[in-house]
Coordinates of C-alpha atoms (C1' of nucleotides) in Angstrom, one line a residue:
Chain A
X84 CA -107.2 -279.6 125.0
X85 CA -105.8 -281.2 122.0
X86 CA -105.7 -279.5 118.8
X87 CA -108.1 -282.0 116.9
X88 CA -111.0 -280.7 119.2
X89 CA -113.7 -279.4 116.4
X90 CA -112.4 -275.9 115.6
X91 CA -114.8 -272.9 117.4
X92 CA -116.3 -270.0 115.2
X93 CA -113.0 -268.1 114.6
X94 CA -111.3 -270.6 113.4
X95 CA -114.1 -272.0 110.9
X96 CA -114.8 -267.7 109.8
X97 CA -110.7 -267.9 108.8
X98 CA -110.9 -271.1 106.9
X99 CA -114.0 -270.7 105.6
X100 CA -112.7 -266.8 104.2
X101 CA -109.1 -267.9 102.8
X102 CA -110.7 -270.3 100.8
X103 CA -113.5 -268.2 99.4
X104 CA -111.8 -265.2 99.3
X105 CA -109.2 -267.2 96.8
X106 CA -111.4 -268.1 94.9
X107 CA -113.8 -265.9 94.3
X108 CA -111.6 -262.6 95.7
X109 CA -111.9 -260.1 97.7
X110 CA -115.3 -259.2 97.2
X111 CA -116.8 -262.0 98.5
X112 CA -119.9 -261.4 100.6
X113 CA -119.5 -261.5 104.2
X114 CA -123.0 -263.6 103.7
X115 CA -121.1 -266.6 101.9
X116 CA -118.5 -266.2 104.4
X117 CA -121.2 -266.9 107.2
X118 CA -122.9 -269.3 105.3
X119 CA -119.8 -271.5 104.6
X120 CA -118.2 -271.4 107.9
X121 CA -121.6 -271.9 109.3
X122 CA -121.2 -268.8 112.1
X123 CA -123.6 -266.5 113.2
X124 CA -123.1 -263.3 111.8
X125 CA -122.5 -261.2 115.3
X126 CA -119.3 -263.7 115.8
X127 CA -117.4 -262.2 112.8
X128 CA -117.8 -258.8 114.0
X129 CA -117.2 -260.0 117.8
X130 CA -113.8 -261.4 116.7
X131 CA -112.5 -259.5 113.7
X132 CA -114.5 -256.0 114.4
X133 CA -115.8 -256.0 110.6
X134 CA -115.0 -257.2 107.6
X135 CA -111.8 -255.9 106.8
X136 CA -110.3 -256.7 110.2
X137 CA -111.5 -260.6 109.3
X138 CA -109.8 -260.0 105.5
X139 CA -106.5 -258.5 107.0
X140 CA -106.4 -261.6 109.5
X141 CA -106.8 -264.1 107.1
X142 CA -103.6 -262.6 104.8
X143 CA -101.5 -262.7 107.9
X144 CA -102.5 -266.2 108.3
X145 CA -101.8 -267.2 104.8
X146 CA -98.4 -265.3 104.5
X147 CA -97.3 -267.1 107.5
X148 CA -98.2 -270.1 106.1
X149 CA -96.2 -269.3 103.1
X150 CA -93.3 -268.1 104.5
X151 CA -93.3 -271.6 106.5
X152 CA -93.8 -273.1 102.6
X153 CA -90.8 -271.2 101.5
X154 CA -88.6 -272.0 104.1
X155 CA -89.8 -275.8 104.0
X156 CA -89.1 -276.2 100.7
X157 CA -85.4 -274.7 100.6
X158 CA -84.4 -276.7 103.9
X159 CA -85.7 -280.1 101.8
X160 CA -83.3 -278.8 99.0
X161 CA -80.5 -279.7 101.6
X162 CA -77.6 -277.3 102.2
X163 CA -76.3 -275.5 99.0
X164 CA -77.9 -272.3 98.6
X165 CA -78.0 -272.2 95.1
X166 CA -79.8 -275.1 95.2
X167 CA -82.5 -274.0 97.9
X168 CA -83.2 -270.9 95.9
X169 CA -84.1 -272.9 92.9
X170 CA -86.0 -275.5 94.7
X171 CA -88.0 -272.0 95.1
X172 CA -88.8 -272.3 91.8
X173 CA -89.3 -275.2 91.3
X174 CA -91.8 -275.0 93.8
X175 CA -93.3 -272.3 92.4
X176 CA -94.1 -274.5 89.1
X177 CA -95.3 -277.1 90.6
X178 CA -97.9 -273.7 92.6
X179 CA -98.8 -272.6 89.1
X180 CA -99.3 -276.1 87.4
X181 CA -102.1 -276.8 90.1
X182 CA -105.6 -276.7 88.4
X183 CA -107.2 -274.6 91.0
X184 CA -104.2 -272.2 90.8
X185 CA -105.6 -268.6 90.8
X186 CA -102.8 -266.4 90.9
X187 CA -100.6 -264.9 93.9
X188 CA -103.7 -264.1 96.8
X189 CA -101.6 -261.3 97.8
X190 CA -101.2 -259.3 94.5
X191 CA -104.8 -259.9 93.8
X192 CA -105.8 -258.6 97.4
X193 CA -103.3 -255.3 96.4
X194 CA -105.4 -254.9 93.8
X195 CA -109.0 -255.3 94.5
X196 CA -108.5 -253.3 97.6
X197 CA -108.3 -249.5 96.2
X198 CA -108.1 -248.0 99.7
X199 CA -104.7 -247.4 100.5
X200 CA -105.1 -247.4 104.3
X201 CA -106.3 -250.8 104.3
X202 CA -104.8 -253.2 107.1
X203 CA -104.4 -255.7 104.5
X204 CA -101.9 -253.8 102.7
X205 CA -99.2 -253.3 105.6
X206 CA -99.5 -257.4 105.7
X207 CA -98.9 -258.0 102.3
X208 CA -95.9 -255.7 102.4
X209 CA -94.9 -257.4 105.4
X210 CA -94.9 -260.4 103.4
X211 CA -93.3 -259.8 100.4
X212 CA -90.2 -258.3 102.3
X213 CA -90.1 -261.5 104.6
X214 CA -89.8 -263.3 101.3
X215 CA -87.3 -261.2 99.7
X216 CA -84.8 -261.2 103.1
X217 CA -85.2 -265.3 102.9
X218 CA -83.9 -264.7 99.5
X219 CA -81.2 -262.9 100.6
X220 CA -80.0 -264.5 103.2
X221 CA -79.0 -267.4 100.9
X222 CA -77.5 -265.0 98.1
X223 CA -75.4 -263.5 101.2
X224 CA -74.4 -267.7 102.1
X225 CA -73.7 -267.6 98.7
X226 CA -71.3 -264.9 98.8
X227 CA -73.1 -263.3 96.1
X228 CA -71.7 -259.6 95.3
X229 CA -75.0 -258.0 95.2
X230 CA -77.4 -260.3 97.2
X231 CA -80.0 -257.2 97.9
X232 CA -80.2 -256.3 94.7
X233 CA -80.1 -259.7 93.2
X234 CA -83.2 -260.7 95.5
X235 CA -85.2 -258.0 94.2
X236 CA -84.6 -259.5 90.9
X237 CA -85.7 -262.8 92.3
X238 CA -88.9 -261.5 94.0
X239 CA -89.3 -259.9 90.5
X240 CA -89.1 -262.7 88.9
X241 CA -91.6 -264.4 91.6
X242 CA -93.8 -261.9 90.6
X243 CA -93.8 -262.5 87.2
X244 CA -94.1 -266.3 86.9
X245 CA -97.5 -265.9 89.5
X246 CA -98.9 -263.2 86.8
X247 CA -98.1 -265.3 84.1
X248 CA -99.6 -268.8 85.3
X249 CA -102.6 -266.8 86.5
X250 CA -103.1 -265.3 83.1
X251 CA -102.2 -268.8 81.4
X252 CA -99.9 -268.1 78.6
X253 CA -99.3 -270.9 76.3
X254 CA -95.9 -271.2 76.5
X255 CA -94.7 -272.7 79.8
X256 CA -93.7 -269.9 81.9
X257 CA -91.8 -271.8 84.8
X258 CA -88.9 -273.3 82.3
X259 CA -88.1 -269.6 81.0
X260 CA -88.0 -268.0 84.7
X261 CA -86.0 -270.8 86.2
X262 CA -83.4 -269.8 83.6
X263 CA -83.4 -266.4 84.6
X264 CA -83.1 -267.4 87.7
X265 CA -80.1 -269.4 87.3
X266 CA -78.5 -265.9 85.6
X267 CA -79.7 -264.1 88.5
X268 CA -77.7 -266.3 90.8
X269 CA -75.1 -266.5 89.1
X270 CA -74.0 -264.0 88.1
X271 CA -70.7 -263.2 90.0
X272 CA -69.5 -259.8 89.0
X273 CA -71.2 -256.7 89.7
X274 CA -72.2 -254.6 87.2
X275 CA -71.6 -257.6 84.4
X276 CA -75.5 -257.3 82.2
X277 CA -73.7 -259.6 79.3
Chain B
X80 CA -118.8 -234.7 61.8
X81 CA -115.1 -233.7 62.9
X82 CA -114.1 -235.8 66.2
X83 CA -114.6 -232.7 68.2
X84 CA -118.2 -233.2 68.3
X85 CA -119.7 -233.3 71.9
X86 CA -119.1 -237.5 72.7
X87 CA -122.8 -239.5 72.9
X88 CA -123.4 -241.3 75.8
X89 CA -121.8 -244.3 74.1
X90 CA -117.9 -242.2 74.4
X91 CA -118.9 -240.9 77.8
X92 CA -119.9 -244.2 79.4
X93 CA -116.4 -245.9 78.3
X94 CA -114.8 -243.0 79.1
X95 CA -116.1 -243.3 83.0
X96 CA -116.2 -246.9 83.0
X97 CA -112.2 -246.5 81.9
X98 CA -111.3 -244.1 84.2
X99 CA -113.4 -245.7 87.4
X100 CA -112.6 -249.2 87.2
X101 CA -108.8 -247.9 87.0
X102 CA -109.1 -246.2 89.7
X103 CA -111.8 -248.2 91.6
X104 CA -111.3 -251.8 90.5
X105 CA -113.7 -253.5 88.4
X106 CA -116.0 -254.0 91.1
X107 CA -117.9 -250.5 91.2
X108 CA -120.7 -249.8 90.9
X109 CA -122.9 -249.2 87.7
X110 CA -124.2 -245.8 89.1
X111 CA -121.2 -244.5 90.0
X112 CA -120.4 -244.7 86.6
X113 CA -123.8 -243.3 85.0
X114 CA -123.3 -240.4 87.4
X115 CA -119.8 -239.9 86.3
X116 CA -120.8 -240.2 82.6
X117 CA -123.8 -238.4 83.0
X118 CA -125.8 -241.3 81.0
X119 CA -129.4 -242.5 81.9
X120 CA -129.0 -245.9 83.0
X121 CA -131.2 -247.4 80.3
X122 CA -128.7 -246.5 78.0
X123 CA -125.8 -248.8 79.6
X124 CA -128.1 -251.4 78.6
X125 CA -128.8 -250.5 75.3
X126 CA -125.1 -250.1 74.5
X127 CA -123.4 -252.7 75.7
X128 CA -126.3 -255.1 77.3
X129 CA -124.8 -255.1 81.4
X130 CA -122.0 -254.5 83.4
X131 CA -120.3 -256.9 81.9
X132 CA -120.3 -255.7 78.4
X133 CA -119.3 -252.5 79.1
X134 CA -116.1 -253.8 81.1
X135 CA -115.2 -256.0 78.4
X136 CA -115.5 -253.4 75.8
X137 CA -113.5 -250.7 78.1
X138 CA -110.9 -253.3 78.2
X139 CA -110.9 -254.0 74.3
X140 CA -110.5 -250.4 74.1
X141 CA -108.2 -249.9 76.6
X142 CA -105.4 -252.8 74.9
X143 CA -105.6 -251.0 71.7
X144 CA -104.8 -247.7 73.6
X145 CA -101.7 -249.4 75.2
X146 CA -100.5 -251.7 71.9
X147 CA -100.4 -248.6 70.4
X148 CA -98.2 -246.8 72.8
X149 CA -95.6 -249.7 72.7
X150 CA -95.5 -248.9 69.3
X151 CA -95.1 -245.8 69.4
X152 CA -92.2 -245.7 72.0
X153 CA -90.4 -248.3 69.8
X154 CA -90.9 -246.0 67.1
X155 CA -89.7 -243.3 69.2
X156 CA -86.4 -245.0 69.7
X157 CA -85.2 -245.4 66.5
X158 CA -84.3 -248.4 64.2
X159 CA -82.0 -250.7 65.9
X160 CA -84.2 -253.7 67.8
X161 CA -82.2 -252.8 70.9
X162 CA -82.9 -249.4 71.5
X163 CA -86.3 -250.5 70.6
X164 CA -86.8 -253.2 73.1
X165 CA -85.2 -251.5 75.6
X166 CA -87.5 -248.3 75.4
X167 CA -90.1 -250.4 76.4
X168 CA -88.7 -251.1 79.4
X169 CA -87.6 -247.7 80.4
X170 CA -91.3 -246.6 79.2
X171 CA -92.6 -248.9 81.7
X172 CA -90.2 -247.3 84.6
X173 CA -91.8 -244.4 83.9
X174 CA -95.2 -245.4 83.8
X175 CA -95.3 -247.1 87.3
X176 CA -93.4 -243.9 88.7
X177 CA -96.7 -242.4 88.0
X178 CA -98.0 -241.5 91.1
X179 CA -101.4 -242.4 90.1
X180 CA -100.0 -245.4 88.6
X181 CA -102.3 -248.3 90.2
X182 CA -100.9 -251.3 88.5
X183 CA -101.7 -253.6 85.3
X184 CA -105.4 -253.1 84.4
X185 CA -105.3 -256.3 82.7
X186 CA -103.5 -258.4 85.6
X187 CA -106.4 -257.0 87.4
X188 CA -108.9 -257.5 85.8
X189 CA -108.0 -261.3 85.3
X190 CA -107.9 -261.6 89.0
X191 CA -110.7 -259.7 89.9
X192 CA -112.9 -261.6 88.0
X193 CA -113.5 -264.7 88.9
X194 CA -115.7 -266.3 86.3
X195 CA -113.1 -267.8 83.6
X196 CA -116.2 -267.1 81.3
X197 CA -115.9 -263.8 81.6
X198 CA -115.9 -262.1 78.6
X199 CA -112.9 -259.8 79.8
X200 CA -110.6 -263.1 80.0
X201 CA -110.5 -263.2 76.5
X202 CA -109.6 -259.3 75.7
X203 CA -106.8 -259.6 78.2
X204 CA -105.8 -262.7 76.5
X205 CA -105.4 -261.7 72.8
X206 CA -104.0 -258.3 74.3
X207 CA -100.6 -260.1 75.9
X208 CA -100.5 -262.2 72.8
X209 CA -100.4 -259.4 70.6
X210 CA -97.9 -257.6 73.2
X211 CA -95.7 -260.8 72.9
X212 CA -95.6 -261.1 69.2
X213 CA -94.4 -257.3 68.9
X214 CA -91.8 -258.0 71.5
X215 CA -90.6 -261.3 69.7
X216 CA -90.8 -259.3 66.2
X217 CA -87.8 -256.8 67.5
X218 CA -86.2 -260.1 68.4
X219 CA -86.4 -261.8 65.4
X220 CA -85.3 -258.7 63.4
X221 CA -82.5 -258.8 65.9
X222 CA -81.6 -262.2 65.1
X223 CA -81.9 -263.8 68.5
X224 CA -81.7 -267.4 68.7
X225 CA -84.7 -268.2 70.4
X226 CA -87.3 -265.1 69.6
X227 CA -90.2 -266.8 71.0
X228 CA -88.5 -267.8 74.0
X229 CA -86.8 -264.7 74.7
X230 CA -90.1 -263.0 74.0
X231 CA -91.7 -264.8 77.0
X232 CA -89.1 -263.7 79.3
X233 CA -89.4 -260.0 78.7
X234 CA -93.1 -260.3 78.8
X235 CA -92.5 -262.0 82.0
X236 CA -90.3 -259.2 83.5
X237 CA -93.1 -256.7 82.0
X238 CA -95.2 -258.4 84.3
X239 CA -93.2 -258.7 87.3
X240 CA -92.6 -255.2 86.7
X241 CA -95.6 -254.2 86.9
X242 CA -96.9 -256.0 89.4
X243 CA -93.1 -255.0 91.9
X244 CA -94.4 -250.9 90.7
X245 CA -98.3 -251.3 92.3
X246 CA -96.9 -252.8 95.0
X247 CA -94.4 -250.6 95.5
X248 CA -91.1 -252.5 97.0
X249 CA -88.8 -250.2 98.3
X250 CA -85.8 -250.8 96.1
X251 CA -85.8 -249.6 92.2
X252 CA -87.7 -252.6 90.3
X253 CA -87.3 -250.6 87.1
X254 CA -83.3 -250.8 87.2
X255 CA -83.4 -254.4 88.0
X256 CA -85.6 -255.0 85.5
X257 CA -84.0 -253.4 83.0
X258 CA -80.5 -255.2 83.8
X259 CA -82.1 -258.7 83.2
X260 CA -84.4 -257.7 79.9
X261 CA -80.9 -257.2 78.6
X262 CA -79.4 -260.1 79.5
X263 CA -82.3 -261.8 77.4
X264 CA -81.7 -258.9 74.6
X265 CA -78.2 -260.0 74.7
X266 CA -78.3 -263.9 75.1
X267 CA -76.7 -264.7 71.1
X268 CA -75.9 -268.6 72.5
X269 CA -78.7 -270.6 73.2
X270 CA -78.7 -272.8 76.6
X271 CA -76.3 -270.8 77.8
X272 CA -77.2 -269.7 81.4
X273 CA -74.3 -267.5 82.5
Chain C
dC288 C1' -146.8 -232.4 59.8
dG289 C1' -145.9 -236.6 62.0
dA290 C1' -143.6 -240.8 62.8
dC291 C1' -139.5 -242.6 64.5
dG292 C1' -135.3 -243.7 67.0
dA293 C1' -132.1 -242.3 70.5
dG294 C1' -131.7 -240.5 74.8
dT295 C1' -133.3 -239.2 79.5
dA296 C1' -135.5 -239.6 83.9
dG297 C1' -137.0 -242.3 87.4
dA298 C1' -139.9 -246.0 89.7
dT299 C1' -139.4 -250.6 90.9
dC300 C1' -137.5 -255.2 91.7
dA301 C1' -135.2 -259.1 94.1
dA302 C1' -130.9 -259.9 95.8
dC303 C1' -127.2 -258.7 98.5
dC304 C1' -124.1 -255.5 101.1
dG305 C1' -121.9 -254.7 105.8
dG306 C1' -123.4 -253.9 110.4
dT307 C1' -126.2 -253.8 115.0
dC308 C1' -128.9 -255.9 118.6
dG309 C1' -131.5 -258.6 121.9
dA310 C1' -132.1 -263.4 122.9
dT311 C1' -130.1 -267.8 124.1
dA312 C1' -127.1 -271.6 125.1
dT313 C1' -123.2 -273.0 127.6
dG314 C1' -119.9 -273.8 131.1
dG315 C1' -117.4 -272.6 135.4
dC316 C1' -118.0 -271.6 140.3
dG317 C1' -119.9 -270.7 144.9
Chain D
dC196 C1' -128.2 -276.7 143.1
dG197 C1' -128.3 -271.7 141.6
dC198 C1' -125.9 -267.9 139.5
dC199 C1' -123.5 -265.3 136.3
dA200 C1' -120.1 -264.3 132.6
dT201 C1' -119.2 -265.2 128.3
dA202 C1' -119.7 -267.0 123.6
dT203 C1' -122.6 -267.8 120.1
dC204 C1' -126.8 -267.3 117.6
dG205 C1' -130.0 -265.4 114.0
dA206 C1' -133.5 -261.9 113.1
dC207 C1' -133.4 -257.4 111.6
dC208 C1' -131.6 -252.6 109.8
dG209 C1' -130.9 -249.2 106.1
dG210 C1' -128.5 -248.8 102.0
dT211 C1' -126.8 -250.4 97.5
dT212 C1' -126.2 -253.8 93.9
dG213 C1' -127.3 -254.9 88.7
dA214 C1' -131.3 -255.1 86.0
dT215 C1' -135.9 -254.2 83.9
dC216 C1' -139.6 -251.3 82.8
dT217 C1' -142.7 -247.3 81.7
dA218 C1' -143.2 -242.6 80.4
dC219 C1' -141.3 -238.5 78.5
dT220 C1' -138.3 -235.3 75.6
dC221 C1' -135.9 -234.1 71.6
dG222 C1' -133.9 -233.9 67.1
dT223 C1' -134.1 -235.8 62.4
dC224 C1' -135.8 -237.1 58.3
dG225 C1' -139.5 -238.6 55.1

DNA sequence: CGACGAGTAGATCAACCGGTCGATATGGCG
DNA sequence: CGCCATATCGACCGGTTGATCTACTCGTCG
């Protein structure tokens, strides 16, 4: 019953798809999905109904998986919360630096899938609101004055350093967001913009 | 030979192609835009020789379309550098108020195809140079500091912006936004974070 | 007039799309 | 052992993809 026992047909369809769907997006075929995780096609639709149902699953999966990242990554920052939130991005150079980097899965899977009603989207949204309330939470430790709106700056500048590595800009993007992120966290009175 | 002639198939197939892959992603389908052009499919070919060449020539056209609009709102706004930075920014709110506003084309497009050959990479990349360089002109002519570095950072929040609009997070992002581009306007002292 | 180029209409192609279905292998239990 | 439930398999479905090709129409200009 140990964990190490080879991993059965769902679980090779879900690895199989959050690595193929990040790299070659959401339109991947369910074909290459098959082929790769080396599943007989009536499994996926046994366990995921479709796929869509298998897409949706495998965003929950990775945002998970991310939020543990996030959480991982302030908690070895140690206790100060200033300094957790900029281990975040820090972090989040070292994301964008990688060679296979390919930009933030969940923006991309907002934006390849037109259909509003789409089960991935309620995960993504899910997600991004986990992230901003981990944010949050250590602007409130912080005693920060506004720490909701101050992590909507942050998640906005999350945002915007994943666009820019995954569009490759010359200049290095993480430096010039870190400062901003410093201001953001900072910035002690309300209402102060200089 | 005024521009009011009837538009050739050329005209009618980027105008379809513009209008569909907005709306539809890049990944439909070539005869949903002949039928939406009304075009014999032969032509696509002879025009712009695939899929592909149509979508990089919709996006060519598309950046010149949307470099000229930040020109024109700067314009808009009057002389000083500020105002004219800063219309950019409260152009943008508007634009992802839309409600048919379906995020950054261009973001899009980058992660939606996943061949870095693509001939679209490149259109997307000279387009948020030339964005960049008309941001860090205002700044220059403003005398900031550090033009091309304070360039990066509002192109940064243009993209975080963006990408915080299509995904629509509860809280303002425009106002947020807005507040930190101008802290950048605003930073006279190099280095200095708060 | 007639030749020509651009455009249209549509058949055809191999590849692939997401989805359905009967057959089969496996493992627990009487 | 025999039996059955379940999980998994892979052939098959109709439809669509992007692309190529032939045949036809039409307006223009020499």
């Amino acid at each position: 019953m140990s964990t190490r026992t080879a991993p059965g047909p769902r679980e090779r369809l879900l690895r199989a798809a959050q690595d193929l769907t990040y790299r070659h997006g959401m339109g991947v075929g369910v074909d290459a999905v098959l082929k790769e995780a080396n599943v007989a096609r009536r499994s996926l639709y046994e366990h995921f109904g479709g796929k869509d149902g298998l897409l949706a699953e495998v965003l929950r999966r990775s945002t998970d998986e991310d939020e543990a990242r996030y959480r991982q990554t302030m908690n070895a920052a140690g206790q100060d919360p200033r300094d957790r939130l900029l281990a975040v991005f820090d972090e989040l150079a070292r994301v964008i630096d990688a060679p296979d980097f390919r930009g933030c899965r969940y923006l991309a899977a907002d934006l390849a899938l037109p259909d509003p009603a789409h089960p991935g989207h309620a995960v993504t949204r899910d997600y991004r609101d986990r992230v901003r309330r981990l944010l949050e939470h250590e602007l409130v430790a912080l005693g920060h004055p506004r720490p909701g709106h101050a992590a909507a700056q942050l998640l906005l500048l999350v945002d915007g350093l994943l666009a820019a590595g995954a569009t490759r800009q010359g200049t290095d993007p993480a430096a010039a967001t870190r400062e901003l992120a410093e201001h953001v966290i900072d910035t002690r009175a309300p209402g102060v913009s200089r």
